[in-house]
Amino acid sequence: MAKLRKGDEVEVLSGKDRTKRGTIMKVLPKENKVIVEGVNVAKKHQRQTQARVRGGIIDKDMPLPVASVALVCPKDGAVRVGYEYRTEGDRRSKVRICRTCGREL
Ligand SMILES: [Zn+2]
């Protein structure tokens, strides 16, 4: 089970965007990376093509290593994540929890 999912709010722990927060747009499990909206933005020069009338500079969100972001708990901010098993009837499920306050994330 991946610790981070699309739509999660995370905080950046290292690099030029340290302490920045954003939402995960995409998880890249093979590379162990995530793409976070508005974080690790690279300016890309785009060449003019037939389809694109105007060339220019576009912003592109570049993937970040999973290890350099932390999930944000609404109460505690950037936290470490743990797992807990919940049993409901005869169904057992694994849930993500905040290691600081224990709430389900
Ligand atoms: Zn918490």
PDB file of N, CA and C and ligand atoms in Angstrom:
ATOM      1  N   MET A   1       0.850  -1.203   0.000  1.00  0.00           N
ATOM      2  CA  MET A   1       0.000   0.000   0.000  1.00  0.00           C
ATOM      3  C   MET A   1       0.882   1.249   0.000  1.00  0.00           C
ATOM      4  N   ALA A   2       0.646   2.091  -0.964  1.00  0.00           N
ATOM      5  CA  ALA A   2       1.439   3.328  -1.048  1.00  0.00           C
ATOM      6  C   ALA A   2       1.008   4.279   0.059  1.00  0.00           C
ATOM      7  N   LYS A   3       1.979   4.959   0.621  1.00  0.00           N
ATOM      8  CA  LYS A   3       1.673   5.882   1.711  1.00  0.00           C
ATOM      9  C   LYS A   3       0.973   7.134   1.201  1.00  0.00           C
ATOM     10  N   LEU A   4       1.282   7.507  -0.005  1.00  0.00           N
ATOM     11  CA  LEU A   4       0.709   8.747  -0.531  1.00  0.00           C
ATOM     12  C   LEU A   4      -0.211   8.442  -1.701  1.00  0.00           C
ATOM     13  N   ARG A   5      -1.267   9.212  -1.761  1.00  0.00           N
ATOM     14  CA  ARG A   5      -2.254   9.024  -2.817  1.00  0.00           C
ATOM     15  C   ARG A   5      -2.534  10.342  -3.508  1.00  0.00           C
ATOM     16  N   LYS A   6      -3.063  10.215  -4.698  1.00  0.00           N
ATOM     17  CA  LYS A   6      -3.491  11.390  -5.438  1.00  0.00           C
ATOM     18  C   LYS A   6      -4.534  12.149  -4.603  1.00  0.00           C
ATOM     19  N   GLY A   7      -4.390  13.468  -4.537  1.00  0.00           N
ATOM     20  CA  GLY A   7      -5.349  14.271  -3.779  1.00  0.00           C
ATOM     21  C   GLY A   7      -4.912  14.568  -2.351  1.00  0.00           C
ATOM     22  N   ASP A   8      -3.848  13.902  -1.891  1.00  0.00           N
ATOM     23  CA  ASP A   8      -3.328  14.162  -0.548  1.00  0.00           C
ATOM     24  C   ASP A   8      -2.681  15.534  -0.474  1.00  0.00           C
ATOM     25  N   GLU A   9      -2.826  16.190   0.690  1.00  0.00           N
ATOM     26  CA  GLU A   9      -2.086  17.428   0.897  1.00  0.00           C
ATOM     27  C   GLU A   9      -0.768  17.077   1.573  1.00  0.00           C
ATOM     28  N   VAL A  10       0.309  17.574   0.999  1.00  0.00           N
ATOM     29  CA  VAL A  10       1.631  17.264   1.547  1.00  0.00           C
ATOM     30  C   VAL A  10       2.448  18.538   1.743  1.00  0.00           C
ATOM     31  N   GLU A  11       3.451  18.413   2.602  1.00  0.00           N
ATOM     32  CA  GLU A  11       4.397  19.506   2.810  1.00  0.00           C
ATOM     33  C   GLU A  11       5.771  19.031   2.366  1.00  0.00           C
ATOM     34  N   VAL A  12       6.503  19.948   1.729  1.00  0.00           N
ATOM     35  CA  VAL A  12       7.827  19.606   1.233  1.00  0.00           C
ATOM     36  C   VAL A  12       8.837  19.755   2.377  1.00  0.00           C
ATOM     37  N   LEU A  13       9.683  18.746   2.535  1.00  0.00           N
ATOM     38  CA  LEU A  13      10.619  18.716   3.664  1.00  0.00           C
ATOM     39  C   LEU A  13      12.022  19.177   3.294  1.00  0.00           C
ATOM     40  N   SER A  14      12.346  19.154   2.020  1.00  0.00           N
ATOM     41  CA  SER A  14      13.705  19.532   1.642  1.00  0.00           C
ATOM     42  C   SER A  14      13.726  20.190   0.274  1.00  0.00           C
ATOM     43  N   GLY A  15      14.847  20.818  -0.031  1.00  0.00           N
ATOM     44  CA  GLY A  15      15.000  21.447  -1.336  1.00  0.00           C
ATOM     45  C   GLY A  15      14.516  22.881  -1.339  1.00  0.00           C
ATOM     46  N   LYS A  16      14.458  23.446  -2.542  1.00  0.00           N
ATOM     47  CA  LYS A  16      14.143  24.868  -2.656  1.00  0.00           C
ATOM     48  C   LYS A  16      12.707  25.191  -2.256  1.00  0.00           C
ATOM     49  N   ASP A  17      11.838  24.182  -2.294  1.00  0.00           N
ATOM     50  CA  ASP A  17      10.431  24.410  -1.954  1.00  0.00           C
ATOM     51  C   ASP A  17      10.088  23.948  -0.541  1.00  0.00           C
ATOM     52  N   ARG A  18      11.096  23.823   0.304  1.00  0.00           N
ATOM     53  CA  ARG A  18      10.890  23.379   1.679  1.00  0.00           C
ATOM     54  C   ARG A  18       9.797  24.205   2.359  1.00  0.00           C
ATOM     55  N   THR A  19       8.926  23.543   3.110  1.00  0.00           N
ATOM     56  CA  THR A  19       7.774  24.107   3.838  1.00  0.00           C
ATOM     57  C   THR A  19       6.582  24.473   2.931  1.00  0.00           C
ATOM     58  N   LYS A  20       6.761  24.360   1.645  1.00  0.00           N
ATOM     59  CA  LYS A  20       5.636  24.616   0.740  1.00  0.00           C
ATOM     60  C   LYS A  20       4.641  23.469   0.825  1.00  0.00           C
ATOM     61  N   ARG A  21       3.371  23.803   0.677  1.00  0.00           N
ATOM     62  CA  ARG A  21       2.347  22.761   0.684  1.00  0.00           C
ATOM     63  C   ARG A  21       1.603  22.710  -0.633  1.00  0.00           C
ATOM     64  N   GLY A  22       1.132  21.528  -0.962  1.00  0.00           N
ATOM     65  CA  GLY A  22       0.360  21.385  -2.181  1.00  0.00           C
ATOM     66  C   GLY A  22      -0.346  20.046  -2.221  1.00  0.00           C
ATOM     67  N   THR A  23      -1.136  19.880  -3.257  1.00  0.00           N
ATOM     68  CA  THR A  23      -1.909  18.654  -3.424  1.00  0.00           C
ATOM     69  C   THR A  23      -1.227  17.742  -4.429  1.00  0.00           C
ATOM     70  N   ILE A  24      -1.200  16.467  -4.122  1.00  0.00           N
ATOM     71  CA  ILE A  24      -0.595  15.495  -5.046  1.00  0.00           C
ATOM     72  C   ILE A  24      -1.469  15.343  -6.284  1.00  0.00           C
ATOM     73  N   MET A  25      -0.855  15.590  -7.432  1.00  0.00           N
ATOM     74  CA  MET A  25      -1.574  15.468  -8.691  1.00  0.00           C
ATOM     75  C   MET A  25      -1.424  14.070  -9.269  1.00  0.00           C
ATOM     76  N   LYS A  26      -0.255  13.476  -8.977  1.00  0.00           N
ATOM     77  CA  LYS A  26       0.037  12.179  -9.569  1.00  0.00           C
ATOM     78  C   LYS A  26       1.062  11.449  -8.718  1.00  0.00           C
ATOM     79  N   VAL A  27       0.888  10.145  -8.584  1.00  0.00           N
ATOM     80  CA  VAL A  27       1.861   9.310  -7.887  1.00  0.00           C
ATOM     81  C   VAL A  27       2.555   8.451  -8.943  1.00  0.00           C
ATOM     82  N   LEU A  28       3.880   8.424  -8.872  1.00  0.00           N
ATOM     83  CA  LEU A  28       4.669   7.622  -9.810  1.00  0.00           C
ATOM     84  C   LEU A  28       5.342   6.496  -9.016  1.00  0.00           C
ATOM     85  N   PRO A  29       4.620   5.384  -8.810  1.00  0.00           N
ATOM     86  CA  PRO A  29       5.125   4.334  -7.903  1.00  0.00           C
ATOM     87  C   PRO A  29       6.447   3.720  -8.356  1.00  0.00           C
ATOM     88  N   LYS A  30       6.634   3.577  -9.648  1.00  0.00           N
ATOM     89  CA  LYS A  30       7.869   2.960 -10.150  1.00  0.00           C
ATOM     90  C   LYS A  30       9.090   3.785  -9.814  1.00  0.00           C
ATOM     91  N   GLU A  31       8.937   5.092  -9.901  1.00  0.00           N
ATOM     92  CA  GLU A  31      10.071   5.979  -9.617  1.00  0.00           C
ATOM     93  C   GLU A  31      10.099   6.419  -8.163  1.00  0.00           C
ATOM     94  N   ASN A  32       9.064   6.018  -7.403  1.00  0.00           N
ATOM     95  CA  ASN A  32       8.967   6.452  -6.008  1.00  0.00           C
ATOM     96  C   ASN A  32       8.903   7.978  -5.918  1.00  0.00           C
ATOM     97  N   LYS A  33       8.129   8.558  -6.803  1.00  0.00           N
ATOM     98  CA  LYS A  33       8.019  10.012  -6.849  1.00  0.00           C
ATOM     99  C   LYS A  33       6.561  10.449  -6.907  1.00  0.00           C
ATOM    100  N   VAL A  34       6.362  11.697  -6.566  1.00  0.00           N
ATOM    101  CA  VAL A  34       5.020  12.279  -6.670  1.00  0.00           C
ATOM    102  C   VAL A  34       5.118  13.628  -7.367  1.00  0.00           C
ATOM    103  N   ILE A  35       4.033  14.013  -8.022  1.00  0.00           N
ATOM    104  CA  ILE A  35       3.957  15.344  -8.610  1.00  0.00           C
ATOM    105  C   ILE A  35       2.980  16.152  -7.760  1.00  0.00           C
ATOM    106  N   VAL A  36       3.487  17.255  -7.211  1.00  0.00           N
ATOM    107  CA  VAL A  36       2.680  18.087  -6.316  1.00  0.00           C
ATOM    108  C   VAL A  36       2.395  19.410  -7.017  1.00  0.00           C
ATOM    109  N   GLU A  37       1.131  19.802  -6.996  1.00  0.00           N
ATOM    110  CA  GLU A  37       0.710  21.014  -7.684  1.00  0.00           C
ATOM    111  C   GLU A  37       1.452  22.237  -7.152  1.00  0.00           C
ATOM    112  N   GLY A  38       2.074  22.960  -8.045  1.00  0.00           N
ATOM    113  CA  GLY A  38       2.729  24.219  -7.686  1.00  0.00           C
ATOM    114  C   GLY A  38       4.064  24.070  -6.967  1.00  0.00           C
ATOM    115  N   VAL A  39       4.571  22.845  -6.897  1.00  0.00           N
ATOM    116  CA  VAL A  39       5.824  22.596  -6.186  1.00  0.00           C
ATOM    117  C   VAL A  39       6.855  22.029  -7.159  1.00  0.00           C
ATOM    118  N   ASN A  40       8.104  22.441  -6.968  1.00  0.00           N
ATOM    119  CA  ASN A  40       9.195  21.996  -7.835  1.00  0.00           C
ATOM    120  C   ASN A  40       8.908  22.368  -9.295  1.00  0.00           C
ATOM    121  N   VAL A  41       8.514  23.589  -9.472  1.00  0.00           N
ATOM    122  CA  VAL A  41       8.115  24.057 -10.796  1.00  0.00           C
ATOM    123  C   VAL A  41       9.346  24.404 -11.631  1.00  0.00           C
ATOM    124  N   ALA A  42       9.372  23.872 -12.831  1.00  0.00           N
ATOM    125  CA  ALA A  42      10.452  24.186 -13.761  1.00  0.00           C
ATOM    126  C   ALA A  42       9.888  25.028 -14.881  1.00  0.00           C
ATOM    127  N   LYS A  43      10.658  26.010 -15.286  1.00  0.00           N
ATOM    128  CA  LYS A  43      10.257  26.821 -16.439  1.00  0.00           C
ATOM    129  C   LYS A  43      10.747  26.093 -17.683  1.00  0.00           C
ATOM    130  N   LYS A  44       9.807  25.763 -18.519  1.00  0.00           N
ATOM    131  CA  LYS A  44      10.181  25.047 -19.739  1.00  0.00           C
ATOM    132  C   LYS A  44       9.971  25.956 -20.933  1.00  0.00           C
ATOM    133  N   HIS A  45      10.983  25.953 -21.770  1.00  0.00           N
ATOM    134  CA  HIS A  45      10.836  26.716 -23.003  1.00  0.00           C
ATOM    135  C   HIS A  45      10.151  25.842 -24.030  1.00  0.00           C
ATOM    136  N   GLN A  46       9.113  26.380 -24.609  1.00  0.00           N
ATOM    137  CA  GLN A  46       8.385  25.621 -25.605  1.00  0.00           C
ATOM    138  C   GLN A  46       8.647  26.203 -26.977  1.00  0.00           C
ATOM    139  N   ARG A  47       8.971  25.306 -27.864  1.00  0.00           N
ATOM    140  CA  ARG A  47       9.231  25.774 -29.214  1.00  0.00           C
ATOM    141  C   ARG A  47       7.908  25.947 -29.951  1.00  0.00           C
ATOM    142  N   GLN A  48       7.941  26.840 -30.885  1.00  0.00           N
ATOM    143  CA  GLN A  48       6.746  27.058 -31.690  1.00  0.00           C
ATOM    144  C   GLN A  48       6.552  25.880 -32.639  1.00  0.00           C
ATOM    145  N   THR A  49       5.337  25.350 -32.693  1.00  0.00           N
ATOM    146  CA  THR A  49       5.041  24.265 -33.624  1.00  0.00           C
ATOM    147  C   THR A  49       3.795  24.638 -34.415  1.00  0.00           C
ATOM    148  N   GLN A  50       3.422  23.768 -35.319  1.00  0.00           N
ATOM    149  CA  GLN A  50       2.203  24.052 -36.096  1.00  0.00           C
ATOM    150  C   GLN A  50       0.976  24.033 -35.193  1.00  0.00           C
ATOM    151  N   ALA A  51       0.969  23.099 -34.226  1.00  0.00           N
ATOM    152  CA  ALA A  51      -0.183  23.004 -33.332  1.00  0.00           C
ATOM    153  C   ALA A  51      -0.205  24.153 -32.330  1.00  0.00           C
ATOM    154  N   ARG A  52       0.993  24.570 -31.940  1.00  0.00           N
ATOM    155  CA  ARG A  52       1.099  25.666 -30.969  1.00  0.00           C
ATOM    156  C   ARG A  52       1.564  26.902 -31.697  1.00  0.00           C
ATOM    157  N   VAL A  53       0.689  27.821 -31.844  1.00  0.00           N
ATOM    158  CA  VAL A  53       1.015  29.008 -32.618  1.00  0.00           C
ATOM    159  C   VAL A  53       2.113  29.820 -31.927  1.00  0.00           C
ATOM    160  N   ARG A  54       1.999  29.887 -30.611  1.00  0.00           N
ATOM    161  CA  ARG A  54       2.989  30.682 -29.888  1.00  0.00           C
ATOM    162  C   ARG A  54       3.926  29.801 -29.081  1.00  0.00           C
ATOM    163  N   GLY A  55       5.197  30.065 -29.201  1.00  0.00           N
ATOM    164  CA  GLY A  55       6.146  29.399 -28.326  1.00  0.00           C
ATOM    165  C   GLY A  55       6.196  30.202 -27.047  1.00  0.00           C
ATOM    166  N   GLY A  56       7.093  29.841 -26.138  1.00  0.00           N
ATOM    167  CA  GLY A  56       7.205  30.634 -24.927  1.00  0.00           C
ATOM    168  C   GLY A  56       7.619  29.794 -23.754  1.00  0.00           C
ATOM    169  N   ILE A  57       7.388  30.326 -22.574  1.00  0.00           N
ATOM    170  CA  ILE A  57       7.801  29.634 -21.362  1.00  0.00           C
ATOM    171  C   ILE A  57       6.567  29.129 -20.628  1.00  0.00           C
ATOM    172  N   ILE A  58       6.581  27.851 -20.293  1.00  0.00           N
ATOM    173  CA  ILE A  58       5.472  27.313 -19.510  1.00  0.00           C
ATOM    174  C   ILE A  58       6.005  26.767 -18.191  1.00  0.00           C
ATOM    175  N   ASP A  59       5.138  26.734 -17.192  1.00  0.00           N
ATOM    176  CA  ASP A  59       5.501  26.163 -15.899  1.00  0.00           C
ATOM    177  C   ASP A  59       5.135  24.688 -15.887  1.00  0.00           C
ATOM    178  N   LYS A  60       6.081  23.868 -15.414  1.00  0.00           N
ATOM    179  CA  LYS A  60       5.786  22.442 -15.346  1.00  0.00           C
ATOM    180  C   LYS A  60       6.139  21.940 -13.957  1.00  0.00           C
ATOM    181  N   ASP A  61       5.196  21.233 -13.332  1.00  0.00           N
ATOM    182  CA  ASP A  61       5.456  20.661 -12.013  1.00  0.00           C
ATOM    183  C   ASP A  61       6.287  19.389 -12.191  1.00  0.00           C
ATOM    184  N   MET A  62       7.482  19.380 -11.623  1.00  0.00           N
ATOM    185  CA  MET A  62       8.384  18.245 -11.778  1.00  0.00           C
ATOM    186  C   MET A  62       8.211  17.271 -10.612  1.00  0.00           C
ATOM    187  N   PRO A  63       8.436  15.964 -10.870  1.00  0.00           N
ATOM    188  CA  PRO A  63       8.267  14.984  -9.789  1.00  0.00           C
ATOM    189  C   PRO A  63       9.268  15.183  -8.653  1.00  0.00           C
ATOM    190  N   LEU A  64       8.826  14.876  -7.448  1.00  0.00           N
ATOM    191  CA  LEU A  64       9.654  14.962  -6.248  1.00  0.00           C
ATOM    192  C   LEU A  64       9.772  13.557  -5.658  1.00  0.00           C
ATOM    193  N   PRO A  65      10.904  13.234  -5.026  1.00  0.00           N
ATOM    194  CA  PRO A  65      10.988  11.936  -4.352  1.00  0.00           C
ATOM    195  C   PRO A  65       9.973  11.868  -3.203  1.00  0.00           C
ATOM    196  N   VAL A  66       9.346  10.715  -3.049  1.00  0.00           N
ATOM    197  CA  VAL A  66       8.358  10.528  -1.982  1.00  0.00           C
ATOM    198  C   VAL A  66       8.966  10.875  -0.622  1.00  0.00           C
ATOM    199  N   ALA A  67      10.256  10.576  -0.449  1.00  0.00           N
ATOM    200  CA  ALA A  67      10.925  10.803   0.834  1.00  0.00           C
ATOM    201  C   ALA A  67      11.046  12.284   1.182  1.00  0.00           C
ATOM    202  N   SER A  68      10.878  13.158   0.210  1.00  0.00           N
ATOM    203  CA  SER A  68      11.053  14.573   0.523  1.00  0.00           C
ATOM    204  C   SER A  68       9.745  15.299   0.787  1.00  0.00           C
ATOM    205  N   VAL A  69       8.649  14.545   0.874  1.00  0.00           N
ATOM    206  CA  VAL A  69       7.381  15.169   1.255  1.00  0.00           C
ATOM    207  C   VAL A  69       6.764  14.419   2.427  1.00  0.00           C
ATOM    208  N   ALA A  70       5.937  15.122   3.200  1.00  0.00           N
ATOM    209  CA  ALA A  70       5.232  14.493   4.315  1.00  0.00           C
ATOM    210  C   ALA A  70       3.761  14.829   4.229  1.00  0.00           C
ATOM    211  N   LEU A  71       2.934  13.874   4.598  1.00  0.00           N
ATOM    212  CA  LEU A  71       1.502  14.083   4.607  1.00  0.00           C
ATOM    213  C   LEU A  71       1.144  15.129   5.665  1.00  0.00           C
ATOM    214  N   VAL A  72       0.139  15.943   5.366  1.00  0.00           N
ATOM    215  CA  VAL A  72      -0.272  16.994   6.297  1.00  0.00           C
ATOM    216  C   VAL A  72      -1.511  16.531   7.064  1.00  0.00           C
ATOM    217  N   CYS A  73      -1.402  16.558   8.388  1.00  0.00           N
ATOM    218  CA  CYS A  73      -2.547  16.273   9.260  1.00  0.00           C
ATOM    219  C   CYS A  73      -3.213  17.613   9.547  1.00  0.00           C
ATOM    220  N   PRO A  74      -4.549  17.690   9.461  1.00  0.00           N
ATOM    221  CA  PRO A  74      -5.220  18.984   9.678  1.00  0.00           C
ATOM    222  C   PRO A  74      -4.900  19.595  11.047  1.00  0.00           C
ATOM    223  N   LYS A  75      -4.554  18.755  12.009  1.00  0.00           N
ATOM    224  CA  LYS A  75      -4.291  19.244  13.357  1.00  0.00           C
ATOM    225  C   LYS A  75      -2.804  19.537  13.587  1.00  0.00           C
ATOM    226  N   ASP A  76      -1.944  18.659  13.090  1.00  0.00           N
ATOM    227  CA  ASP A  76      -0.520  18.726  13.455  1.00  0.00           C
ATOM    228  C   ASP A  76       0.409  19.249  12.370  1.00  0.00           C
ATOM    229  N   GLY A  77      -0.078  19.411  11.158  1.00  0.00           N
ATOM    230  CA  GLY A  77       0.812  19.809  10.075  1.00  0.00           C
ATOM    231  C   GLY A  77       1.504  18.591   9.492  1.00  0.00           C
ATOM    232  N   ALA A  78       2.754  18.758   9.031  1.00  0.00           N
ATOM    233  CA  ALA A  78       3.487  17.658   8.415  1.00  0.00           C
ATOM    234  C   ALA A  78       3.773  16.590   9.459  1.00  0.00           C
ATOM    235  N   VAL A  79       3.339  15.367   9.183  1.00  0.00           N
ATOM    236  CA  VAL A  79       3.481  14.293  10.165  1.00  0.00           C
ATOM    237  C   VAL A  79       3.997  13.009   9.540  1.00  0.00           C
ATOM    238  N   ARG A  80       4.379  12.113  10.412  1.00  0.00           N
ATOM    239  CA  ARG A  80       4.705  10.772   9.963  1.00  0.00           C
ATOM    240  C   ARG A  80       3.422   9.944   9.977  1.00  0.00           C
ATOM    241  N   VAL A  81       3.378   9.000   9.047  1.00  0.00           N
ATOM    242  CA  VAL A  81       2.158   8.228   8.851  1.00  0.00           C
ATOM    243  C   VAL A  81       2.348   6.809   9.366  1.00  0.00           C
ATOM    244  N   GLY A  82       1.315   6.314  10.003  1.00  0.00           N
ATOM    245  CA  GLY A  82       1.332   4.920  10.434  1.00  0.00           C
ATOM    246  C   GLY A  82       0.105   4.206   9.906  1.00  0.00           C
ATOM    247  N   TYR A  83       0.003   2.933  10.234  1.00  0.00           N
ATOM    248  CA  TYR A  83      -1.163   2.174   9.794  1.00  0.00           C
ATOM    249  C   TYR A  83      -1.820   1.496  10.972  1.00  0.00           C
ATOM    250  N   GLU A  84      -3.116   1.305  10.824  1.00  0.00           N
ATOM    251  CA  GLU A  84      -3.864   0.627  11.847  1.00  0.00           C
ATOM    252  C   GLU A  84      -4.871  -0.265  11.158  1.00  0.00           C
ATOM    253  N   TYR A  85      -5.182  -1.374  11.777  1.00  0.00           N
ATOM    254  CA  TYR A  85      -6.216  -2.243  11.222  1.00  0.00           C
ATOM    255  C   TYR A  85      -7.528  -1.944  11.916  1.00  0.00           C
ATOM    256  N   ARG A  86      -8.562  -1.793  11.132  1.00  0.00           N
ATOM    257  CA  ARG A  86      -9.902  -1.575  11.676  1.00  0.00           C
ATOM    258  C   ARG A  86     -10.754  -2.772  11.291  1.00  0.00           C
ATOM    259  N   THR A  87     -11.551  -3.227  12.200  1.00  0.00           N
ATOM    260  CA  THR A  87     -12.448  -4.338  11.894  1.00  0.00           C
ATOM    261  C   THR A  87     -13.882  -3.848  11.964  1.00  0.00           C
ATOM    262  N   GLU A  88     -14.600  -4.056  10.877  1.00  0.00           N
ATOM    263  CA  GLU A  88     -16.014  -3.685  10.814  1.00  0.00           C
ATOM    264  C   GLU A  88     -16.775  -4.906  10.373  1.00  0.00           C
ATOM    265  N   GLY A  89     -17.527  -5.502  11.283  1.00  0.00           N
ATOM    266  CA  GLY A  89     -18.213  -6.745  10.962  1.00  0.00           C
ATOM    267  C   GLY A  89     -17.158  -7.798  10.678  1.00  0.00           C
ATOM    268  N   ASP A  90     -17.199  -8.388   9.490  1.00  0.00           N
ATOM    269  CA  ASP A  90     -16.163  -9.364   9.162  1.00  0.00           C
ATOM    270  C   ASP A  90     -15.158  -8.792   8.159  1.00  0.00           C
ATOM    271  N   ARG A  91     -15.200  -7.481   8.008  1.00  0.00           N
ATOM    272  CA  ARG A  91     -14.245  -6.853   7.098  1.00  0.00           C
ATOM    273  C   ARG A  91     -13.127  -6.195   7.881  1.00  0.00           C
ATOM    274  N   ARG A  92     -11.915  -6.482   7.445  1.00  0.00           N
ATOM    275  CA  ARG A  92     -10.767  -5.916   8.104  1.00  0.00           C
ATOM    276  C   ARG A  92     -10.081  -4.996   7.107  1.00  0.00           C
ATOM    277  N   SER A  93      -9.841  -3.781   7.522  1.00  0.00           N
ATOM    278  CA  SER A  93      -9.193  -2.872   6.577  1.00  0.00           C
ATOM    279  C   SER A  93      -8.038  -2.148   7.238  1.00  0.00           C
ATOM    280  N   LYS A  94      -7.133  -1.755   6.397  1.00  0.00           N
ATOM    281  CA  LYS A  94      -5.943  -1.050   6.847  1.00  0.00           C
ATOM    282  C   LYS A  94      -6.169   0.435   6.592  1.00  0.00           C
ATOM    283  N   VAL A  95      -5.989   1.257   7.595  1.00  0.00           N
ATOM    284  CA  VAL A  95      -6.183   2.693   7.398  1.00  0.00           C
ATOM    285  C   VAL A  95      -4.897   3.445   7.737  1.00  0.00           C
ATOM    286  N   ARG A  96      -4.756   4.587   7.122  1.00  0.00           N
ATOM    287  CA  ARG A  96      -3.608   5.456   7.406  1.00  0.00           C
ATOM    288  C   ARG A  96      -3.936   6.326   8.595  1.00  0.00           C
ATOM    289  N   ILE A  97      -3.009   6.441   9.478  1.00  0.00           N
ATOM    290  CA  ILE A  97      -3.238   7.317  10.627  1.00  0.00           C
ATOM    291  C   ILE A  97      -2.053   8.262  10.834  1.00  0.00           C
ATOM    292  N   CYS A  98      -2.363   9.377  11.507  1.00  0.00           N
ATOM    293  CA  CYS A  98      -1.332  10.330  11.912  1.00  0.00           C
ATOM    294  C   CYS A  98      -0.621   9.746  13.131  1.00  0.00           C
ATOM    295  N   ARG A  99       0.715   9.705  13.060  1.00  0.00           N
ATOM    296  CA  ARG A  99       1.460   9.115  14.172  1.00  0.00           C
ATOM    297  C   ARG A  99       1.473  10.027  15.394  1.00  0.00           C
ATOM    298  N   THR A 100       1.108  11.285  15.194  1.00  0.00           N
ATOM    299  CA  THR A 100       1.113  12.220  16.310  1.00  0.00           C
ATOM    300  C   THR A 100      -0.199  12.176  17.086  1.00  0.00           C
ATOM    301  N   CYS A 101      -1.336  12.311  16.390  1.00  0.00           N
ATOM    302  CA  CYS A 101      -2.608  12.372  17.112  1.00  0.00           C
ATOM    303  C   CYS A 101      -3.480  11.134  16.917  1.00  0.00           C
ATOM    304  N   GLY A 102      -3.115  10.279  15.977  1.00  0.00           N
ATOM    305  CA  GLY A 102      -3.856   9.022  15.801  1.00  0.00           C
ATOM    306  C   GLY A 102      -5.074   9.101  14.919  1.00  0.00           C
ATOM    307  N   ARG A 103      -5.359  10.296  14.373  1.00  0.00           N
ATOM    308  CA  ARG A 103      -6.548  10.378  13.533  1.00  0.00           C
ATOM    309  C   ARG A 103      -6.296   9.739  12.167  1.00  0.00           C
ATOM    310  N   GLU A 104      -7.418   9.285  11.580  1.00  0.00           N
ATOM    311  CA  GLU A 104      -7.314   8.665  10.270  1.00  0.00           C
ATOM    312  C   GLU A 104      -7.053   9.742   9.227  1.00  0.00           C
ATOM    313  N   LEU A 105      -6.129   9.473   8.333  1.00  0.00           N
ATOM    314  CA  LEU A 105      -5.820  10.454   7.299  1.00  0.00           C
ATOM    315  C   LEU A 105      -6.205   9.926   5.921  1.00  0.00           C
TER     316      LEU A 105
HETATM  317 ZN    ZN B   1      -2.409  14.528  13.694  1.00  0.00          ZN
END
